[in-house]
Every structure is written in structure tokens, then in C-alpha cells.
mmCIF file of C-alpha atoms in Angstrom:
data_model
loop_
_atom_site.group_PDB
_atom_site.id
_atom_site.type_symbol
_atom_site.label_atom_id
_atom_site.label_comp_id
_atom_site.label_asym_id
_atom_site.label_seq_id
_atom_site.Cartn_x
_atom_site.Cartn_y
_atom_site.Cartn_z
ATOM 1 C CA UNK A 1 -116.815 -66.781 24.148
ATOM 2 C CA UNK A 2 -117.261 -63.021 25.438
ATOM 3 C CA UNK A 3 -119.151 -62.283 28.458
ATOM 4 C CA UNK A 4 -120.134 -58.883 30.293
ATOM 5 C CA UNK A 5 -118.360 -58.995 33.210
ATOM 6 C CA UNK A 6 -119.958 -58.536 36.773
ATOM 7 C CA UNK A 7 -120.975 -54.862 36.967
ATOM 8 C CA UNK A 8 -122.652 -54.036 33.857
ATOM 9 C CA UNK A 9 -126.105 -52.079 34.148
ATOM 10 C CA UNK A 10 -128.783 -51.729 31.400
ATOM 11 C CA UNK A 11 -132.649 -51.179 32.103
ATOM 12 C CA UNK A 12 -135.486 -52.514 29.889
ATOM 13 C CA UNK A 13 -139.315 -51.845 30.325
ATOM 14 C CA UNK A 14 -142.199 -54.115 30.430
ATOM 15 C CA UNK A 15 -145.535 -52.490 28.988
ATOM 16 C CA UNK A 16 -148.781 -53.895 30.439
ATOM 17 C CA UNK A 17 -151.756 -52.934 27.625
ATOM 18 C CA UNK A 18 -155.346 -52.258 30.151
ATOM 19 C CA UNK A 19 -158.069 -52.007 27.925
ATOM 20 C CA UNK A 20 -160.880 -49.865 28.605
ATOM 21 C CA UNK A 21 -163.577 -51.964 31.233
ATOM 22 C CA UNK A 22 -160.227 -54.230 32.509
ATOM 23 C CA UNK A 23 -159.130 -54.651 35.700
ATOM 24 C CA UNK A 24 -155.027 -55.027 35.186
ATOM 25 C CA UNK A 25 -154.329 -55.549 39.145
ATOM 26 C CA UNK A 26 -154.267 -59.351 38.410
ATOM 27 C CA UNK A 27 -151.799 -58.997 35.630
ATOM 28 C CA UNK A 28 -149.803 -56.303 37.725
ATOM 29 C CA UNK A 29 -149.405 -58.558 40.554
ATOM 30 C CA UNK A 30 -147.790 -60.504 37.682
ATOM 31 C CA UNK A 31 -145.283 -58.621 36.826
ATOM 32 C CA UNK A 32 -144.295 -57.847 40.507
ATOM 33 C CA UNK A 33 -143.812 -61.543 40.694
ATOM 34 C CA UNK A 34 -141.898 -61.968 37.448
ATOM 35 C CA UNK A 35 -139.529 -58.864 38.959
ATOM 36 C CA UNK A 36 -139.039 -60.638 42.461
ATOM 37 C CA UNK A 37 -138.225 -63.370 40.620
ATOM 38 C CA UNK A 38 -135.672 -61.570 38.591
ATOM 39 C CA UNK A 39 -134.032 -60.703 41.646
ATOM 40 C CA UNK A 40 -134.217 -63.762 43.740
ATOM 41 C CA UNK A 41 -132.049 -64.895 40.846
ATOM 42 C CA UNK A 42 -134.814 -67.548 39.898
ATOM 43 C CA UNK A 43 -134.860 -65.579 36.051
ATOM 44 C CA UNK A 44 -131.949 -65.095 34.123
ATOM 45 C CA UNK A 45 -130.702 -64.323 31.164
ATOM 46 C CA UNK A 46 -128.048 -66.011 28.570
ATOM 47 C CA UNK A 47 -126.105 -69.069 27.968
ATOM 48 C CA UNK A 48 -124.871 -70.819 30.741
ATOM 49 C CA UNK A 49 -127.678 -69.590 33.401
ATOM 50 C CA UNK A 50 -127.158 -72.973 35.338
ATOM 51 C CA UNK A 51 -123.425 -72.134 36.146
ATOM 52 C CA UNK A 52 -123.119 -68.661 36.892
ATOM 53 C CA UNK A 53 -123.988 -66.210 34.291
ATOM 54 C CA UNK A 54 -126.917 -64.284 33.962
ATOM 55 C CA UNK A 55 -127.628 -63.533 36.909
ATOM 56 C CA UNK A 56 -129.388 -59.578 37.444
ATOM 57 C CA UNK A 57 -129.876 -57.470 40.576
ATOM 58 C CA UNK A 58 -132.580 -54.564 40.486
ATOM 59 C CA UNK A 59 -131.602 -51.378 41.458
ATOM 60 C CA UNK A 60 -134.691 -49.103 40.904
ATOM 61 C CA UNK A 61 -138.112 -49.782 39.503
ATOM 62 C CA UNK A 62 -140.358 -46.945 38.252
ATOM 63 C CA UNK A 63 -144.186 -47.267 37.462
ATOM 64 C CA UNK A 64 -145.887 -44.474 34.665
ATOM 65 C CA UNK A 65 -149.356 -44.809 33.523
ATOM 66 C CA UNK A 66 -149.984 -43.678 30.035
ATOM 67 C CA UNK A 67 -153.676 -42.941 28.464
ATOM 68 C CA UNK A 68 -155.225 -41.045 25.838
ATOM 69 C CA UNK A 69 -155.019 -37.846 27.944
ATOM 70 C CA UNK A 70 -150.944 -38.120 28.267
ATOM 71 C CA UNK A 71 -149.880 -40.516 25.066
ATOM 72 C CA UNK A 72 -147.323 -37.863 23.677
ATOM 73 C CA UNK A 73 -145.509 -38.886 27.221
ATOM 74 C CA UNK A 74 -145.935 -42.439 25.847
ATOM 75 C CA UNK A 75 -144.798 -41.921 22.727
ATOM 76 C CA UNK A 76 -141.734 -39.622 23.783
ATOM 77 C CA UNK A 77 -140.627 -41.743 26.889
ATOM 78 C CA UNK A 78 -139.040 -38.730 28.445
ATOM 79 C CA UNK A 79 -140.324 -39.467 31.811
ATOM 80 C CA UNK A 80 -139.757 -42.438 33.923
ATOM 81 C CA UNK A 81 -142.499 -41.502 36.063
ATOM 82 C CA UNK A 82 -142.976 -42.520 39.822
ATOM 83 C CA UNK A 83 -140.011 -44.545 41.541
ATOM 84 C CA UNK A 84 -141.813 -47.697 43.734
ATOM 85 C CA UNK A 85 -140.214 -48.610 47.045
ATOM 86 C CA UNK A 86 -138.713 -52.064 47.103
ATOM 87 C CA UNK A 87 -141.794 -53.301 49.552
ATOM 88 C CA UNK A 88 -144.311 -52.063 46.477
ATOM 89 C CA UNK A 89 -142.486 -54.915 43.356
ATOM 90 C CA UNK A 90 -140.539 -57.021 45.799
ATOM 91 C CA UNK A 91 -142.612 -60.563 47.533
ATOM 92 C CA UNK A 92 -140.564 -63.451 48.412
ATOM 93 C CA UNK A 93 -140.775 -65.991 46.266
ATOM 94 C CA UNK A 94 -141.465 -69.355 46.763
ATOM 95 C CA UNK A 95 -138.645 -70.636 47.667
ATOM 96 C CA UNK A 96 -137.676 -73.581 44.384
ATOM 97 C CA UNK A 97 -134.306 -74.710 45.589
ATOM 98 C CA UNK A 98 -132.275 -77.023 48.034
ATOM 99 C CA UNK A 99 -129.266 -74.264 48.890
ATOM 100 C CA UNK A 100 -126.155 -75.690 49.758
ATOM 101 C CA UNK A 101 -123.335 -72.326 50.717
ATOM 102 C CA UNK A 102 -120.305 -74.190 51.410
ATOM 103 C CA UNK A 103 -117.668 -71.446 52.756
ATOM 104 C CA UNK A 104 -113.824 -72.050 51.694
ATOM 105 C CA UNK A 105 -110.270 -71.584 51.850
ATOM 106 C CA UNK A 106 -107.951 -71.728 49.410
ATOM 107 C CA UNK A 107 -104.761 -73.231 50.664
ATOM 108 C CA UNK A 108 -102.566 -72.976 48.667
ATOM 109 C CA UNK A 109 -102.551 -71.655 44.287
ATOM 110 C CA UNK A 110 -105.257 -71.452 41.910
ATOM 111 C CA UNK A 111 -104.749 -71.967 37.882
ATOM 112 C CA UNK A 112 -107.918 -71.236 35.803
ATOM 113 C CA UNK A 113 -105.782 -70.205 32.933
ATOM 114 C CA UNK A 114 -106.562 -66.357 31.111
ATOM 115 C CA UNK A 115 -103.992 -66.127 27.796
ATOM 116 C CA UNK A 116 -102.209 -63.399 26.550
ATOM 117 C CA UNK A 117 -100.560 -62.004 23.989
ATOM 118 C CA UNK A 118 -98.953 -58.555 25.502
ATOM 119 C CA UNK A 119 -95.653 -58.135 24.995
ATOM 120 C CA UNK A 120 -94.078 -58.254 28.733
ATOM 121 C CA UNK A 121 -96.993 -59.958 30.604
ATOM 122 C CA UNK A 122 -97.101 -62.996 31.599
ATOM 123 C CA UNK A 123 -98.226 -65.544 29.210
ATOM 124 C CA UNK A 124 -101.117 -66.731 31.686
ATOM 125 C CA UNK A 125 -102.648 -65.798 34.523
ATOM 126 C CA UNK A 126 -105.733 -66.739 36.749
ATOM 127 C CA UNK A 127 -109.499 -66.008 35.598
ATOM 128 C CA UNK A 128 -110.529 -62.774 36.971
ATOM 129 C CA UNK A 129 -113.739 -60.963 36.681
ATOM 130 C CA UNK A 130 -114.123 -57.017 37.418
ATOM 131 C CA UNK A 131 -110.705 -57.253 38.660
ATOM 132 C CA UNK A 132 -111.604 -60.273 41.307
ATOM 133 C CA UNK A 133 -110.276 -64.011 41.216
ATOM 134 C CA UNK A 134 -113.506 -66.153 40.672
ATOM 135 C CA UNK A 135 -113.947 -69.851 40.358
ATOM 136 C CA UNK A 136 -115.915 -69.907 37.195
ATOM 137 C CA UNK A 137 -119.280 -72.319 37.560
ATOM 138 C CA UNK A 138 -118.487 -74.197 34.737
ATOM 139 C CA UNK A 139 -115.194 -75.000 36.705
ATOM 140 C CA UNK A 140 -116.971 -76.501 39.623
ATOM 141 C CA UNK A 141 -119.380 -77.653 37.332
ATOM 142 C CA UNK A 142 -116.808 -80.246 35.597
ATOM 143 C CA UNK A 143 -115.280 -81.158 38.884
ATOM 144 C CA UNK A 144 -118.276 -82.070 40.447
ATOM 145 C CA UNK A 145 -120.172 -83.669 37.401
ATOM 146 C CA UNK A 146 -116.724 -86.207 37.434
ATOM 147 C CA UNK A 147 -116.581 -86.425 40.787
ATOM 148 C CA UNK A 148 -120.201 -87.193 41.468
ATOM 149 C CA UNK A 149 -120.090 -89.878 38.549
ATOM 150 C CA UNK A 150 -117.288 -91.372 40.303
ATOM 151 C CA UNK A 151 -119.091 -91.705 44.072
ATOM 152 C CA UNK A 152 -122.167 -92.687 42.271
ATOM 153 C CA UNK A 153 -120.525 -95.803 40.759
ATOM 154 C CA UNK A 154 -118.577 -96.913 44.195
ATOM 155 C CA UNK A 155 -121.585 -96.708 45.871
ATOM 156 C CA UNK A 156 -122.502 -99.289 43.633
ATOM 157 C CA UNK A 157 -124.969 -98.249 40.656
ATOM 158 C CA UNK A 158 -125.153 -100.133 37.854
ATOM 159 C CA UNK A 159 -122.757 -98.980 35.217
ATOM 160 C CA UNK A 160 -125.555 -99.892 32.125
ATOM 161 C CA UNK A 161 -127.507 -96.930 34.288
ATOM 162 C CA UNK A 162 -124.660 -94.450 35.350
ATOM 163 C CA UNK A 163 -124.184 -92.290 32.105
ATOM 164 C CA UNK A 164 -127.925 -91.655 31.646
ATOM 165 C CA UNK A 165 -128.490 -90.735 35.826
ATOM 166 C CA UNK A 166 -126.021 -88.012 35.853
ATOM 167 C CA UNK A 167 -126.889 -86.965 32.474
ATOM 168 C CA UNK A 168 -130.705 -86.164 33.862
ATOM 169 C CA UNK A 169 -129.215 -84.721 37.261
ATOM 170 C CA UNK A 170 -126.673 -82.207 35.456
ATOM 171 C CA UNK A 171 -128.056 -81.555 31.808
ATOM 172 C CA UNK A 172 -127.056 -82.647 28.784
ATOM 173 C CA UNK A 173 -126.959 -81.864 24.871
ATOM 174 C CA UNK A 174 -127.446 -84.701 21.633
ATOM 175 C CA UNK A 175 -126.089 -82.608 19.224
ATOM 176 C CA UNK A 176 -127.004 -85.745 16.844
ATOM 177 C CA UNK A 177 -130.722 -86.048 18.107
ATOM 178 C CA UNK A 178 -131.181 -82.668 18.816
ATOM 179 C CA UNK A 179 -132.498 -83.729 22.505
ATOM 180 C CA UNK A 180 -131.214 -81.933 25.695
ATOM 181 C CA UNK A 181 -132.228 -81.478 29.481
ATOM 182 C CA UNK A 182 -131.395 -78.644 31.326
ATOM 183 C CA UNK A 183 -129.201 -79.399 34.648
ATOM 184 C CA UNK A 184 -131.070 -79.666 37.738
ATOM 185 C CA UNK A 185 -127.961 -78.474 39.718
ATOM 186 C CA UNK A 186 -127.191 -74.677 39.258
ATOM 187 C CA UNK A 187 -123.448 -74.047 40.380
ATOM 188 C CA UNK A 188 -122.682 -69.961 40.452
ATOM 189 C CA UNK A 189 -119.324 -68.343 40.459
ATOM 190 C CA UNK A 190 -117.625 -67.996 43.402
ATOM 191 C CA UNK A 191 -115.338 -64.810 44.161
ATOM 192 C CA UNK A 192 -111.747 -65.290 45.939
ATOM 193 C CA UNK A 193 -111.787 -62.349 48.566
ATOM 194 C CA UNK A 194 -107.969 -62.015 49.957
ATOM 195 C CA UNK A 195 -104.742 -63.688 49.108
ATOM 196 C CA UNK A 196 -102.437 -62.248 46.340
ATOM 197 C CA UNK A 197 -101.001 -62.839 42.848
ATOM 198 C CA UNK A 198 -97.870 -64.195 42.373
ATOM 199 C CA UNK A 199 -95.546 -64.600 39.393
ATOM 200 C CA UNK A 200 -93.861 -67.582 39.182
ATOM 201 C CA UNK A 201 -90.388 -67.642 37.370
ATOM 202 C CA UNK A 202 -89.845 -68.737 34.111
ATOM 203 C CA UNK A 203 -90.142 -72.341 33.145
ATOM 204 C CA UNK A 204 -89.696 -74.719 30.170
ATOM 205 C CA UNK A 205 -93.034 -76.014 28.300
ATOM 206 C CA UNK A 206 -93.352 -79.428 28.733
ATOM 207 C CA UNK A 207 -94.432 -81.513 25.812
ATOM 208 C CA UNK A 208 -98.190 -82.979 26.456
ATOM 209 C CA UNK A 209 -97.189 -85.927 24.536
ATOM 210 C CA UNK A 210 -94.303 -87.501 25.881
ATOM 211 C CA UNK A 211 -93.589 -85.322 29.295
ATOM 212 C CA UNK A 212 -90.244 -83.859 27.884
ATOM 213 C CA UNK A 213 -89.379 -80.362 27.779
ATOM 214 C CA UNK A 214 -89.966 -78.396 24.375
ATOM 215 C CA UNK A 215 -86.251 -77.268 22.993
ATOM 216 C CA UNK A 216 -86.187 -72.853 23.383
ATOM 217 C CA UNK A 217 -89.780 -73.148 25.002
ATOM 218 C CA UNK A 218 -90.443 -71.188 27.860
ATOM 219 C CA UNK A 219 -93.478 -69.367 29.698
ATOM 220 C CA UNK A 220 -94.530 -67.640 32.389
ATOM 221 C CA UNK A 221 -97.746 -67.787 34.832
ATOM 222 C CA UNK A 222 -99.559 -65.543 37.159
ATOM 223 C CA UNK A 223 -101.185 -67.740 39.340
ATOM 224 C CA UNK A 224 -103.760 -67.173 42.529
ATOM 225 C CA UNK A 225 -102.716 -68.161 45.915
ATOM 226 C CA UNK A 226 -104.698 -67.863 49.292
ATOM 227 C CA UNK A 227 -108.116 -66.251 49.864
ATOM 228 C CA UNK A 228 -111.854 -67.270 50.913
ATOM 229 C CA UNK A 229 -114.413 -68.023 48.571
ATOM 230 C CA UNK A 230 -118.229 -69.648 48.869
ATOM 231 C CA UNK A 231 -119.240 -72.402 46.954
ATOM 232 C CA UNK A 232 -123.230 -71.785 46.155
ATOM 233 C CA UNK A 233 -125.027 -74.780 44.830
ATOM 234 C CA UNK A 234 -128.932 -75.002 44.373
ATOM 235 C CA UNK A 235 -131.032 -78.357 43.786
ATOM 236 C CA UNK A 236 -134.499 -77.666 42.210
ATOM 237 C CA UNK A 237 -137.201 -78.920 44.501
ATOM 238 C CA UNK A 238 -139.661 -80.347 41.631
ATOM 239 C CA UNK A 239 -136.410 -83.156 40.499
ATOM 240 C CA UNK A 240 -138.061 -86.415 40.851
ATOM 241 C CA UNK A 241 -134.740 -87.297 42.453
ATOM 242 C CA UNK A 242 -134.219 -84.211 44.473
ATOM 243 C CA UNK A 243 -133.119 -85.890 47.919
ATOM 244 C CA UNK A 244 -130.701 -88.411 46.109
ATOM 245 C CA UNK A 245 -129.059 -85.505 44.142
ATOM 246 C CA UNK A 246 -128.817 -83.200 47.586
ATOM 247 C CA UNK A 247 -127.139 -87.009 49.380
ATOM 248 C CA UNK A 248 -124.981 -87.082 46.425
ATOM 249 C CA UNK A 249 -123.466 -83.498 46.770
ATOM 250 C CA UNK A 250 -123.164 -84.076 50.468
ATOM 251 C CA UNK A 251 -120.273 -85.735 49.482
ATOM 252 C CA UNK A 252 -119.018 -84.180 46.965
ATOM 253 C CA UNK A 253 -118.323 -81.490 49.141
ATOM 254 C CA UNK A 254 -117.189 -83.115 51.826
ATOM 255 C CA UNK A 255 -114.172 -84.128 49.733
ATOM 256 C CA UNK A 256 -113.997 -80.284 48.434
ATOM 257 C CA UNK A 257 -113.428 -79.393 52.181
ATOM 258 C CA UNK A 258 -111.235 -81.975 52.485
ATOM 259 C CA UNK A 259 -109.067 -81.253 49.485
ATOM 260 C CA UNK A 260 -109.386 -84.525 48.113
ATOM 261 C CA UNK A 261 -111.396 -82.557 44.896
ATOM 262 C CA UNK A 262 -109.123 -79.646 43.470
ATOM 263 C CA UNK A 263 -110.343 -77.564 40.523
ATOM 264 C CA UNK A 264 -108.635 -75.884 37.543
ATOM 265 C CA UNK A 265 -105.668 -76.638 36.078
ATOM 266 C CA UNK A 266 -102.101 -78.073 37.629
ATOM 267 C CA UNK A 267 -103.805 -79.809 40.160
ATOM 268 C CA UNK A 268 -101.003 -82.329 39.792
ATOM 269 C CA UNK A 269 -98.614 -79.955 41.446
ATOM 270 C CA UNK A 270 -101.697 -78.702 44.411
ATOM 271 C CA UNK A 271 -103.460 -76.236 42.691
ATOM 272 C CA UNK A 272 -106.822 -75.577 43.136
ATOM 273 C CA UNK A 273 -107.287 -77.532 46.680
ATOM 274 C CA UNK A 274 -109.140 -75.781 49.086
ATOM 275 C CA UNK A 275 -110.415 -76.517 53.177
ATOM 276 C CA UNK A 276 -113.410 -75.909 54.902
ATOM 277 C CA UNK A 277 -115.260 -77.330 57.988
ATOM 278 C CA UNK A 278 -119.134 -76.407 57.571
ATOM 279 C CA UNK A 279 -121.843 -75.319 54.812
ATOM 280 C CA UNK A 280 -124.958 -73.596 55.165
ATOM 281 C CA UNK A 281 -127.859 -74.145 55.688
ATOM 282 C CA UNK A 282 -128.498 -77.363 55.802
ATOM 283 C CA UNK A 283 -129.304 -79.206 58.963
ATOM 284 C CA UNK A 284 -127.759 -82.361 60.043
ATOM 285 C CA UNK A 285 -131.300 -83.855 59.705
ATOM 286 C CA UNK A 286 -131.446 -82.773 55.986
ATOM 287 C CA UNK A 287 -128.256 -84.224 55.750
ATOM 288 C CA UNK A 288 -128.939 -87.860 57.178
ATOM 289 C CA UNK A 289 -132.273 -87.779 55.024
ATOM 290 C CA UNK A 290 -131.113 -86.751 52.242
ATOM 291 C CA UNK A 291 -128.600 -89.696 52.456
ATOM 292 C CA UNK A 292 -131.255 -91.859 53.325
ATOM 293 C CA UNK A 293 -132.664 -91.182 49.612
ATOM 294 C CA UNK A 294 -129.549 -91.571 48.144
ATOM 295 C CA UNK A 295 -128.842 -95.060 49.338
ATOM 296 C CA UNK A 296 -132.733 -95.538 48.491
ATOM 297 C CA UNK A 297 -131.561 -94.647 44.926
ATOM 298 C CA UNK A 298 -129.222 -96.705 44.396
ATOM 299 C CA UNK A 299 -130.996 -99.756 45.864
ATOM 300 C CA UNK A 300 -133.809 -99.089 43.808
ATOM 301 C CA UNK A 301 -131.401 -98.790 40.544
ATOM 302 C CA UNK A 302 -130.067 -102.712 41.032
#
């Protein structure tokens, strides 16, 4: 797959057609709210828009009226005309999301393997993006899909029902039926501020089939080690099971903070654990109520 990475820029225009007798404040007001939802983060753009990607930030907005008097402006587009102030396109949007920012600490490496094929470089290193470590989303996506599915089931709901819950909560595609539901739970990508590559030394592959090393094999890794990150998760409000998804996470990332949840790769040898005491902002009532609903949830699915 090839991405842009973070830092890209690119403008587009949207063209509002007034006919003659209209009134187009209705339909402006519009498009202020389709921009502030652009960059509340609530539009984006792309695959993978639930974990990570797509996300756009506005850096200018400009506003040019075009009529029969000036339509060789129109048709030229030479001019970007009159540059608003962020008060004149920007309104808070409703706000469509439970917001969990869980702030952490790596404690110790981090393997989210990048190959390559340069002579002299290593022949892995950690994901980076615009030069940064990041935690992709669809890294904390699969660790907290399992993980979830795991609590879920020894909290005791029904097995016959488990597959299909989480399914509905975190998306899903038949490629033979052609159905699919997009994930209620929208993971982004977190960026590891601090800490410092290291090289490890050169080791012998190890055969994935029996666990014995591969004769003349050898590789070398960059891997990630210390640094803070955040952890951003958002819960859309209109989920049926909003409150039992929210209790569900709650403990999902208490076993994040508590390392008992790594991510990546090598996790067998501590990779990927990571500490943290708090997350934000979420009140301890949320918390207990959104538990509430969880163990509602499951009592309702026996």
C-alpha cells in the first residue's frame, strides 16, 4: 500500500451555483459546516479513515464571487479572491464522539517492522512517518479488536453471539456477500515524541516453523525504544451500543497502561509494552456508567 505521509498540502475548491432570484446564504452556511467538519476531523478522505489516515487540517480559506460582469476571472481562476478569518468558515460542530486520549510511555522497544533492501542498512526498522515513530491505527486497531474479543467472552457472552458483536462494534467486510459495516471505533495514529533508535547486533533468523535457526541466515533490526505517545480513540454517539462499547474500552486500556496489552511485533521478547496512569477526558462517572451498560450488555445477551 502507499500512503502520503503526514505533511502533504493540496487545495481543492467547492463552487456554489446562485441562480438569479436565490438566496445562497442557506447553502453557504452549508458549506461552512461541511469545512468545520473537515477540520474537526469528522470528514476524511481515503481508505482506512477509521484508523488513522485521512485526516486534513485547513490552513487558509478564500471566498471569490464570480458573475456575468467578472466571468473571464471565473474562467481564468487567476485570483483566489478574499482570504476569510477562521471565525467567518469555522462553528463547532456537534460534537459525534465519546473521546477517550489515553497518554503513554513506552518502556521499553517498539517493532512495527519497515523492510529494506539498501545495501548497508539494516534489514528492518520501526514504522516512521515524516521522520517520527508512530503507532500505526491499524496496529492498535488489531490489538484491541483481539483484546476486546477476549474480555468480552470472560465476562461471559455467549460465544454463538461473540463473532457477530465485535464484528458490528469494529467493522467488518464479506468479501463473499459483498456486505460490510463500517467500525464504530475510530483509532488514529499515535506519534512517539522522545526516546532513540537503536541498532541491535546481528542475529540468526529463526525458522517460523520449527523455532531453529536458519543455516548462513542473519539480519539486522532498528528498533524504537523509549518515548511518549497518546492513544486517541473515538466512539460514535448514534451506536445503539455506545455505552457498552465505551465500558468495553475502559478496559482495554486499562491493561494498555498496565502493559498487560503490547503492540507490534516481538512482543514475546517486551516489545511494544507501554505504562500510563490516566486518560482524558472522561470522568469517573462516565466511567462507572459506562460499565454499568456494559454489564447491562452482556446480561441482556444470555
Amino acid at each position: 500500500m502507499e500512503i502520503l505521509e503526514t505533511g502533504a498540502s493540496g487545495s481543492f475548491r467547492l463552487e456554489l451555483t446562485v441562480r438569479e432570484g436565490e438566496d445562497g446564504s442557506a447553502r453557504e452556511a452549508q458549506l461552512r459546516q461541511l469545512l468545520s467538519a473537515v477540520e474537526a476531523g469528522d470528514i476524511r478522505l481515503g481508505a482506512n479513515k477509521n484508523r488513522g489516515f485521512g485526516r486534513l487540517r485547513i490552513t487558509a480559506v478564500f471566498r471569490k464571487e464570480f458573475s456575468a460582469q467578472n466571468v473571464s476571472e471565473w474562467i481564468a481562476r487567476q485570483d483566489d479572491g478574499e482570504k476569510l478569518e477562521r471565525t467567518a468558515w469555522y462553528h463547532d460542530p456537534e460534537e459525534r464522539f465519546v473521546v477517550f486520549r489515553v497518554p503513554l510511555s513506552l518502556t521499553g522497544g517498539i517493532s512495527i517492522r519497515k523492510y529494506s533492501a539498501r545495501p548497508g542498512e539494516a534489514d528492518f526498522e520501526h514504522i516512521s512517518c515524516a521522520g517520527k515513530p508512530v503507532v500505526p491505527g491499524t496496529s492498535w486497531n488489531g490489538a484491541i479488536r483481539s483484546r476486546a474479543k477476549e474480555l468480552l467472552a470472560e465476562l461471559g457472552y455467549p460465544c454463538n453471539k461473540l463473532e457477530s458483536a465485535i464484528a458490528e462494534w469494529f467493522g467488518y467486510v464479506d468479501a463473499g456477500s459483498q456486505n460490510a459495516r463500517q467500525s464504530q471505533v475510530v483509532i488514529s495514529e499515535s506519534v512517539i515524541e522522545g526516546g532513540a533508535e537503536l541498532e541491535m547486533t546481528t542475529r540468526n533468523k529463526i525458522s517460523r516453523f520449527d523455532a531453529s535457526t536458519i543455516e548462513s541466515a542473519l539480519y539486522q533490526e532498528r528498533s524504537h525504544f523509549g518515548g511518549d505517545t497518546e492513544l486517541e480513540i473515538k466512539v460514535r454517539k448514534q451506536t445503539m451500543d455506545c455505552g457498552a462499547i465505551c465500558g468495553l474500552l475502559l478496559l482495554v486500556i486499562q491493561d494498555i497502561q498496565n502493559g498487560y496489552l503490547p503492540v507490534g511485533g516481538q512482543t514475546a521478547v517486551g516489545r511494544g509494552i507501554f505504562s500510563g496512569k490516566r486518560f482524558l477526558p472522561v470522568s469517573e462517572e462516565e466511567q462507572s456508567r459506562y460499565l454499568s451498560e456494559l454489564s447491562d450488555f452482556i446480561k441482556g445477551g444470555m
